[in-house]
Coordinates of C-alpha atoms and ligand atoms in Angstrom, one line a residue:
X544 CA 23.3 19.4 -1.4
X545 CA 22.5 23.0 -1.7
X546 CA 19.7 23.4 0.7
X547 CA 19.1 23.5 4.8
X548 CA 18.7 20.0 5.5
X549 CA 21.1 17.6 7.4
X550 CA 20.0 14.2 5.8
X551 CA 20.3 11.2 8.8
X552 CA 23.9 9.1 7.5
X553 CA 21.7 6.2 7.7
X554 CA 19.1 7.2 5.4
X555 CA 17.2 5.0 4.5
X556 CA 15.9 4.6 8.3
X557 CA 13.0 2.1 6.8
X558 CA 12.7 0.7 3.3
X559 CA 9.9 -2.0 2.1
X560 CA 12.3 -5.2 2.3
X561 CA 12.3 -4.5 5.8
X562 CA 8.5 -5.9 7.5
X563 CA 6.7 -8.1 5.9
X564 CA 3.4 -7.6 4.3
X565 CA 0.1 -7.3 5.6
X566 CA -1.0 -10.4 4.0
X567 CA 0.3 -13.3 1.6
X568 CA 0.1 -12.8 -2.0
X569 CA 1.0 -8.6 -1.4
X570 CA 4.3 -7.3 -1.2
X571 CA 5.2 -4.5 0.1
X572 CA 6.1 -2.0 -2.6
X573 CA 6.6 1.1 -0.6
X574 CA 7.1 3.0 3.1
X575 CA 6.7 6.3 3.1
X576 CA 5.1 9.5 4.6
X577 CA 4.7 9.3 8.0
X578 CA 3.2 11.0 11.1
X579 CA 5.9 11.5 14.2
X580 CA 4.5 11.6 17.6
X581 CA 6.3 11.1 21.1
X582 CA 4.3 8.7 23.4
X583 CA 5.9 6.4 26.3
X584 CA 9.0 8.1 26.3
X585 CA 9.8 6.7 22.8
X586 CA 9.8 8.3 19.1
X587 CA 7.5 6.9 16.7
X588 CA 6.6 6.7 13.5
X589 CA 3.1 5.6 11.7
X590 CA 4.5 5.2 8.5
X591 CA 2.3 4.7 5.0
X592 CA 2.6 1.0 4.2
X593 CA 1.9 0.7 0.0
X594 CA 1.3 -2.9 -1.3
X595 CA 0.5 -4.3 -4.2
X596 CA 0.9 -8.2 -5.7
X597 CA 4.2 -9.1 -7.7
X598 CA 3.6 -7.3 -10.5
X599 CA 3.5 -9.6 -14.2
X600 CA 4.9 -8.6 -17.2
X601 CA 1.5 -8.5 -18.6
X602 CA -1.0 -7.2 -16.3
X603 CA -1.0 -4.4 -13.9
X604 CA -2.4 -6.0 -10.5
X605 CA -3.8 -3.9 -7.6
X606 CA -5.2 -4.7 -4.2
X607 CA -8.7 -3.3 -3.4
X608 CA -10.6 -3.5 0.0
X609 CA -14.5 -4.6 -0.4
X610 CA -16.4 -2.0 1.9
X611 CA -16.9 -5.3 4.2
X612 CA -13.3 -5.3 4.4
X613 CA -12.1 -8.3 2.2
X614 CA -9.7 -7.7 -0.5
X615 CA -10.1 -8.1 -3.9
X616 CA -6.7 -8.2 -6.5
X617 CA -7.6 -6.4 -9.9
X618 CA -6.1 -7.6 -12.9
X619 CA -5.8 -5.3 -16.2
X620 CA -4.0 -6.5 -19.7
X621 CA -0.8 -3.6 -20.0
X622 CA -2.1 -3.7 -23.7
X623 CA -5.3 -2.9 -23.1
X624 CA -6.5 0.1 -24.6
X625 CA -8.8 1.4 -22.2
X626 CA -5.6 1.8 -19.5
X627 CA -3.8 4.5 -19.0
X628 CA -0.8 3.6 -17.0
X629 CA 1.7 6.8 -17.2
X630 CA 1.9 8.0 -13.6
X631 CA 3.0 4.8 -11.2
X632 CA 1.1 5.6 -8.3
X633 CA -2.4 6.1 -10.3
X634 CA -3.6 4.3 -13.2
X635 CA -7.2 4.9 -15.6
X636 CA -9.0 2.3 -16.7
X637 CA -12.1 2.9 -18.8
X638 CA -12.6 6.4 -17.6
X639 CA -12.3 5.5 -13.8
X640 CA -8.7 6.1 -11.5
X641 CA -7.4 3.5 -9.4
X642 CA -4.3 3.3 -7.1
X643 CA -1.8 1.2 -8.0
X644 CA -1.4 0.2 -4.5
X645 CA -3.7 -0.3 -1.2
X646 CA -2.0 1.4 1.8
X647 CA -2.7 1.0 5.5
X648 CA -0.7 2.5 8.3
X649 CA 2.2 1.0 10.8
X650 CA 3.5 2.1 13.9
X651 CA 7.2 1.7 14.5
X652 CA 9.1 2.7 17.6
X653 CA 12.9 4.2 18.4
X654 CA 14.7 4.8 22.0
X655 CA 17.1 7.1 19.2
X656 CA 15.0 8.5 16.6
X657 CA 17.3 6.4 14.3
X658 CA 16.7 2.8 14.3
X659 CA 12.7 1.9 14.4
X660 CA 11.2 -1.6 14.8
X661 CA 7.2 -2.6 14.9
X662 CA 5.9 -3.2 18.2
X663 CA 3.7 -6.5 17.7
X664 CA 1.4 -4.7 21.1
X665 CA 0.1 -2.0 18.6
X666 CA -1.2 -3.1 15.7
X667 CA -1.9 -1.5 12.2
X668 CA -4.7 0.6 11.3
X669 CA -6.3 -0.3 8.0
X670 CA -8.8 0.9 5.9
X671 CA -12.4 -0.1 6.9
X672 CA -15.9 1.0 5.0
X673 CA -16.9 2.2 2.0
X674 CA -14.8 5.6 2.1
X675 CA -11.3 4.0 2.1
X676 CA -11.3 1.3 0.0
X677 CA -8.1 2.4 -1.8
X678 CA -6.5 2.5 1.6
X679 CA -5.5 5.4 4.4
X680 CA -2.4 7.2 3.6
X681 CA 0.0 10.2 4.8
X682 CA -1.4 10.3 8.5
X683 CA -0.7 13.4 10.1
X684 CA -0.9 13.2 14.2
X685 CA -1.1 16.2 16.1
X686 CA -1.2 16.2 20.1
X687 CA -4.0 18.5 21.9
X688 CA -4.6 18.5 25.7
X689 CA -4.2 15.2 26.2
X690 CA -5.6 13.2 23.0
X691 CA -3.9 12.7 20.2
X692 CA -5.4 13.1 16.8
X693 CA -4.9 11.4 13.4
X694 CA -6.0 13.0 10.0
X695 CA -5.1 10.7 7.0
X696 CA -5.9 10.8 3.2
X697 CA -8.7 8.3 3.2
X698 CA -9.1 6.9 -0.6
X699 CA -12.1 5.6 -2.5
X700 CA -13.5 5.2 -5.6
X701 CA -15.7 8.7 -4.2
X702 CA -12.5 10.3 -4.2
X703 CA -9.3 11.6 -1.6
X704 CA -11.0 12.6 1.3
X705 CA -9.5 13.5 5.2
X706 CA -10.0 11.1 7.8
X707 CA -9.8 11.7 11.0
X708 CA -9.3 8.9 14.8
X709 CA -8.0 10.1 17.9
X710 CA -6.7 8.1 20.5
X711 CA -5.1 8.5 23.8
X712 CA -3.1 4.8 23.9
X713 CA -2.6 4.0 20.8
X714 CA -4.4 0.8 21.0
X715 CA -7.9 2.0 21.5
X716 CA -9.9 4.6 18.6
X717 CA -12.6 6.7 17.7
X718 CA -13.0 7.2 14.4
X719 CA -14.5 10.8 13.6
X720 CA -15.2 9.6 10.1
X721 CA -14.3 12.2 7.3
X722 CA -13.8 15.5 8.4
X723 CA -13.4 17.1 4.8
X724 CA -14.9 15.3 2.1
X725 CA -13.4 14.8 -1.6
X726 CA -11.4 16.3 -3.0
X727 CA -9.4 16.9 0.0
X728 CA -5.9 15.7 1.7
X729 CA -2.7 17.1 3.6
X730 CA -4.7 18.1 7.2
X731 CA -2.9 18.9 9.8
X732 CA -4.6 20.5 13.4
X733 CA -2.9 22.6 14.8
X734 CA -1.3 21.4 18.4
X735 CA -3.2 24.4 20.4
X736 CA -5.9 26.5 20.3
X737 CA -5.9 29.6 19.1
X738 CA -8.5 32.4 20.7
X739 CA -10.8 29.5 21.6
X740 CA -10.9 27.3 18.3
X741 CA -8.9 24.4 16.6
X742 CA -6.9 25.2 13.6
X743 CA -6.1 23.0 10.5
X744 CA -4.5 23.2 7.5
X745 CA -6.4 21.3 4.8
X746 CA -5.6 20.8 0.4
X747 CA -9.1 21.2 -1.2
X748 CA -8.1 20.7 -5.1
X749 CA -10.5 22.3 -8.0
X750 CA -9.1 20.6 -10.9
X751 CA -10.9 23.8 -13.5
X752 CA -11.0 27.1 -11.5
X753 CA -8.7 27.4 -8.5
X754 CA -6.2 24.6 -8.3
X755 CA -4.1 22.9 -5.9
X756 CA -4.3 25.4 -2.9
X757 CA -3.0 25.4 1.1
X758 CA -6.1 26.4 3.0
X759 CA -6.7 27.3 7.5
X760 CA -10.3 26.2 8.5
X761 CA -11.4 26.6 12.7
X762 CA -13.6 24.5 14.3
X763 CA -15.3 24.5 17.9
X764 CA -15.1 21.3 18.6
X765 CA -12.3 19.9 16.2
X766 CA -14.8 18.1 13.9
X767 CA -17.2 20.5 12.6
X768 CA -14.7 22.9 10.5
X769 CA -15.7 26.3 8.9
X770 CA -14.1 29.9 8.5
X771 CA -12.3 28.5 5.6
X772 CA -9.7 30.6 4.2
X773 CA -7.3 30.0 1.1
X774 CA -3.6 31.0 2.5
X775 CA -1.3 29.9 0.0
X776 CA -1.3 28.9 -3.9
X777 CA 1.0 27.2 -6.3
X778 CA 3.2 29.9 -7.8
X779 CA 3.8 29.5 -11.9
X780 CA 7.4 29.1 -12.7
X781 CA 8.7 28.9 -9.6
X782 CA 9.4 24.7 -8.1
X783 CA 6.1 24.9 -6.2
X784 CA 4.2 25.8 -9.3
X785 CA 2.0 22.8 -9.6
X786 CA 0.7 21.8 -6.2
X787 CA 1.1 22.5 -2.4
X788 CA 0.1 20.9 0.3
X789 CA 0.7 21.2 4.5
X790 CA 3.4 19.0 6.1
X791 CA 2.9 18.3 9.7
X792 CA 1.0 21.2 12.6
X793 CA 2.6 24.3 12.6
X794 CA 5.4 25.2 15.1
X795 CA 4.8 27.8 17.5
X796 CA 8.2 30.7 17.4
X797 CA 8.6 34.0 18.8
X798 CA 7.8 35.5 15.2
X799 CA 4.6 33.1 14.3
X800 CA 3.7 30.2 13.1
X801 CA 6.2 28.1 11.2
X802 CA 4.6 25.3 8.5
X803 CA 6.4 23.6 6.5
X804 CA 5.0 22.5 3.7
X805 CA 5.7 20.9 0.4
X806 CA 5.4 22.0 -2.6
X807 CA 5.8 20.5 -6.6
X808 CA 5.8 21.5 -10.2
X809 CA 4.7 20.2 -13.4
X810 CA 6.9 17.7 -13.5
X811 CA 5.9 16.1 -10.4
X812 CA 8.7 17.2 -8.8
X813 CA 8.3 17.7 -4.6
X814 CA 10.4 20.1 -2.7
X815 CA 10.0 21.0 1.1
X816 CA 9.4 24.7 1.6
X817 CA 8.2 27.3 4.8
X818 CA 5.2 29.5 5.6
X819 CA 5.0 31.8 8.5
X820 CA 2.0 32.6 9.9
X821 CA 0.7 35.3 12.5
X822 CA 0.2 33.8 15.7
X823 CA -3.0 35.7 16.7
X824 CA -4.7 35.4 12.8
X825 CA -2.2 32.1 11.5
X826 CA -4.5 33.1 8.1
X827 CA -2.3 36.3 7.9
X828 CA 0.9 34.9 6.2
X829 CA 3.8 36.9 7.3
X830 CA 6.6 35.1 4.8
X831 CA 7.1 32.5 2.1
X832 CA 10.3 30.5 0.9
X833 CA 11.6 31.9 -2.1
X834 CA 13.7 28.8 -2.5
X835 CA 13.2 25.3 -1.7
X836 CA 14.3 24.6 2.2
X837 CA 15.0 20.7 1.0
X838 CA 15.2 19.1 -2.4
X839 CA 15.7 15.7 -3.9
X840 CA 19.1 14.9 -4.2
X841 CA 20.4 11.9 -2.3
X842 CA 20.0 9.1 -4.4
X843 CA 17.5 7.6 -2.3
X844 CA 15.4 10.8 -3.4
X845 CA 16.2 10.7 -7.0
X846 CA 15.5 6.7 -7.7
X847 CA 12.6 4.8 -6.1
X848 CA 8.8 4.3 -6.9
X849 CA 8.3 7.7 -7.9
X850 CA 11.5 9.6 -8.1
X851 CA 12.4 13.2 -6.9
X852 CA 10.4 13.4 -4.2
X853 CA 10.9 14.6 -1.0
X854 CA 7.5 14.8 1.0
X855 CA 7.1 15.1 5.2
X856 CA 3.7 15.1 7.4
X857 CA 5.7 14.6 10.7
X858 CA 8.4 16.4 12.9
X859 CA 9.6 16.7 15.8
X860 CA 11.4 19.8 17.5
X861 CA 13.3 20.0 20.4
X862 CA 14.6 23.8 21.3
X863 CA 16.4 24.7 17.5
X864 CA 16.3 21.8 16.2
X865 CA 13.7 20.3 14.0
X866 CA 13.8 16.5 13.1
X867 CA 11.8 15.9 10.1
X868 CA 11.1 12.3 8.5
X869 CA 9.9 11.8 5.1
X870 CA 9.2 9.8 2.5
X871 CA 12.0 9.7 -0.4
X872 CA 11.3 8.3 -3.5
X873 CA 7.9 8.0 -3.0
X874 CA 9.1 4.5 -1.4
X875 CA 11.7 5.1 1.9
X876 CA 11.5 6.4 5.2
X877 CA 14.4 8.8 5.8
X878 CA 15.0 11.4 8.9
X879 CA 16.7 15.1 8.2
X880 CA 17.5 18.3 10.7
X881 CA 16.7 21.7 10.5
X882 CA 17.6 24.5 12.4
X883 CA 14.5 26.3 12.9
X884 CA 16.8 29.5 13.3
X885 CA 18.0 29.0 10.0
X886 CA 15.0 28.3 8.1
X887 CA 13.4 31.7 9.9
X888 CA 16.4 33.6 8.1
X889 CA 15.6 32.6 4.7
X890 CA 11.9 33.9 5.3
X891 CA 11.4 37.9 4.6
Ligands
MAN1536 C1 -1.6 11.1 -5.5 C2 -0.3 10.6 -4.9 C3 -0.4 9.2 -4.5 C4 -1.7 8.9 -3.7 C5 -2.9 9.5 -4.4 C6 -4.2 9.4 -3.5 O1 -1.8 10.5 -6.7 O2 -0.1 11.4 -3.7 O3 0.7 8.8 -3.7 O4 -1.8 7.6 -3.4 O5 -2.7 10.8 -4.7 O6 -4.0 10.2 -2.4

C-alpha cells in the first residue's frame, strides 16, 4: 500500500463476532473507533460497540434508548416512502434522521497491544438521559495530571453533541455532561497545558455557510471552552475535500504539535492525514499533508459496514514510533505504526 502505515499482520485485532451483545435480541453489527489509554501497566482499548436487531428482509430495525434508559426497537417498512435509507449508518424517516445502530462503549485490555480481551471488573459505559439516546460513540481519552478524560460523540434526536467523563480508575465517573453542544463531534484535549489553559480540538459542522471544519478552543478549567478558532478546512478536490475531523490529542515534537487527523471526500471516502501545530500558539498551523499519511486499502478497509474507511481517535507513542488503532470498514478494530520521523518529512 502506497502510504506510511505498517498495518498489524493480525488485522483485524477485534471484529463484532467476537463479544457478545449488550443484550438479547441485538447483535452486534460493528467495533470500531476507539480511544487508547495506558492504565495498570496494560494497553487498552474503549472501543465503539454498534448494535442493532437481525435485520428482516422487510423492515429496517434500530435500537433506541428511552431517556429513562430502556430500549425501544423501531421498525420501518423498506418500502415505505417516507424512508430514506441510502447511507447505512443513518437513515430518514418522515423528515427526521435516526442511526441505524445504538452504540455504547467497551473496554478491552492487552499485555501486547495485539491480542485484547474484556475485563468483566470494568464494565461498559452506556448512554444515559435524554442527550444520548442514539448512543455514545468515538470516545477520545486523553490523560492530564493525573485524571483521565473521556470526550465522545453523544447522539440524540437534538443532534451530535461532545460528551465529556473523567475518571481516575476506570470504574468510578463524573460525567461533565456536554461540553459542546450540536452540531459538534471529534474532541480531543490536549494531554498538557499550554500557557495556563486546556486545549481541544473540536468539529462544529454548518451544513449552509462554513462546513465541515477542525477547530482549537481553551478553557480554564477544562469544561467551560472559549477562544474558539477555525484551524483547518476541507480542501475541494483534494481526498479531504468533504469533511475533517481530529483523531486523538496532539503529540508533543521538537518542531510542534503533531495531530493526526482524518479527513474524507464526497464520496465518503476517509483517509488519515497530519497537522502541525506551533507549540506556543497550536492555532498557528505550521504544515499540512499534501497526501494522505493512510488510506483504505486492506481488504478489511475496503469491505465492511461502510467501506473505505480508515478513521482513528486513539494512539499511543513510544519514542518514534506511533501505534495507532482504528476502525476499518466502519466495522473492525485494527492497529498500524507510524514513524513519527517519517510522517514530519512529508509535512513542509
Ligand atoms: C455519521 C457517522 C456515523 C455516526 C453518526 C453520528 O453519520 O460518523 O458513524 O453514527 O455520524 O455521529
Amino acid at each position: 500500500m502506497p502510504d506510511l502505515a505498517t498495518r498489524f499482520p493480525a488485522n483485524p485485532l477485534l471484529k463484532p463476532g467476537d463479544i457478545t451483545a449488550s443484550m438479547p435480541g441485538l447483535k452486534v453489527a460493528c467495533l470500531l473507533n476507539p480511544g487508547v489509554f495506558s492504565f495498570n501497566g496494560k494497553t487498552w482499548l474503549i472501543v465503539r460497540v454498534a448494535e442493532r436487531p437481525e435485520q428482516s428482509k422487510i423492515h429496517v430495525s434500530f435500537p433506541v434508548l428511552q431517556p429513562d434508559g430502556k430500549m425501544m426497537i423501531r421498525e420501518i417498512l423498506l418500502n415505505d416512502p417516507d424512508l430514506i435509507a441510502t447511507d447505512a449508518r443513518v437513515i430518514n424517516y418522515q423528515g427526521v434522521d435516526f442511526l441505524t445502530t445504538l452504540s455504547h462503549l467497551r473496554l478491552f485490555s492487552s499485555d501486547d497491544g495485539i491480542h485484547f480481551k474484556e475485563d468483566p471488573d470494568y464494565p461498559a459505559i452506556y448512554g444515559t438521559g435524554s442527550l444520548e439516546t442514539f448512543g455514545i460513540e468515538d470516545c477520545r481519552v486523553s490523560f492530564l495530571e493525573g485524571t483521565y478524560y473521556l470526550t465522545y460523540t453523544a447522539v440524540s434526536e437534538n443532534g451530535v453533541a461532545v460528551g465529556m467523563k473523567t475518571t481516575t480508575d476506570w470504574k468510578n465517573y463524573h460525567s461533565a455532561g456536554l461540553i459542546f453542544p450540536p452540531h459538534n463531534k471529534d474532541c480531543a484535549i490536549f494531554e498538557e497545558r499550554v500557557n495556563g489553559s486546556y486545549y481541544a480540538f473540536h468539529r462544529p459542522s454548518s451544513p449552509t455557510l462554513g462546513g465541515n471544519y477542525i477547530w482549537l478552543a481553551s478553557s480554564p478549567d477544562s469544561i467551560h471552552w472559549g477562544q474558539h478558532q477555525c484551524i483547518a478546512k476541507s480542501r475541494p478536490g483534494m481526498w479531504d475535500s468533504a469533511r475533517v475531523g481530529a483523531g486523538a490529542a496532539p503529540i508533543k515534537t521538537a518542531h510542534g504539535w503533531l495531530a493526526i487527523y482524518h479527513g474524507a471526500d464526497a464520496m465518503h471516502r476517509y483517509c488519515l492525514g497530519a497537522l502541525l501545530l506551533d507549540l506556543q500558539d497550536p492555532a498557528k498551523v505550521l504544515s499540512r499533508s499534501h497526501l494522505p499519511i493512510m488510506e483504505p486499502g486492506a481488504a478489511y478497509e475496503l469491505t465492511g459496514f461502510f467501506g473505505h474507511v480508515v478513521f482513528t481517535n486513539g494512539h499511543l507513542v513510544n519514542g518514534d514510533q506511533l501505534t495507532i488503532y482504528y476502525g476499518a470498514a466502519d466495522e473492525y478494530v485494527c492497529g498500524a505504526s507510524f514513524s513519527i520521523q517519517e510522517i514530519l518529512n512529508t509535512l513542509d
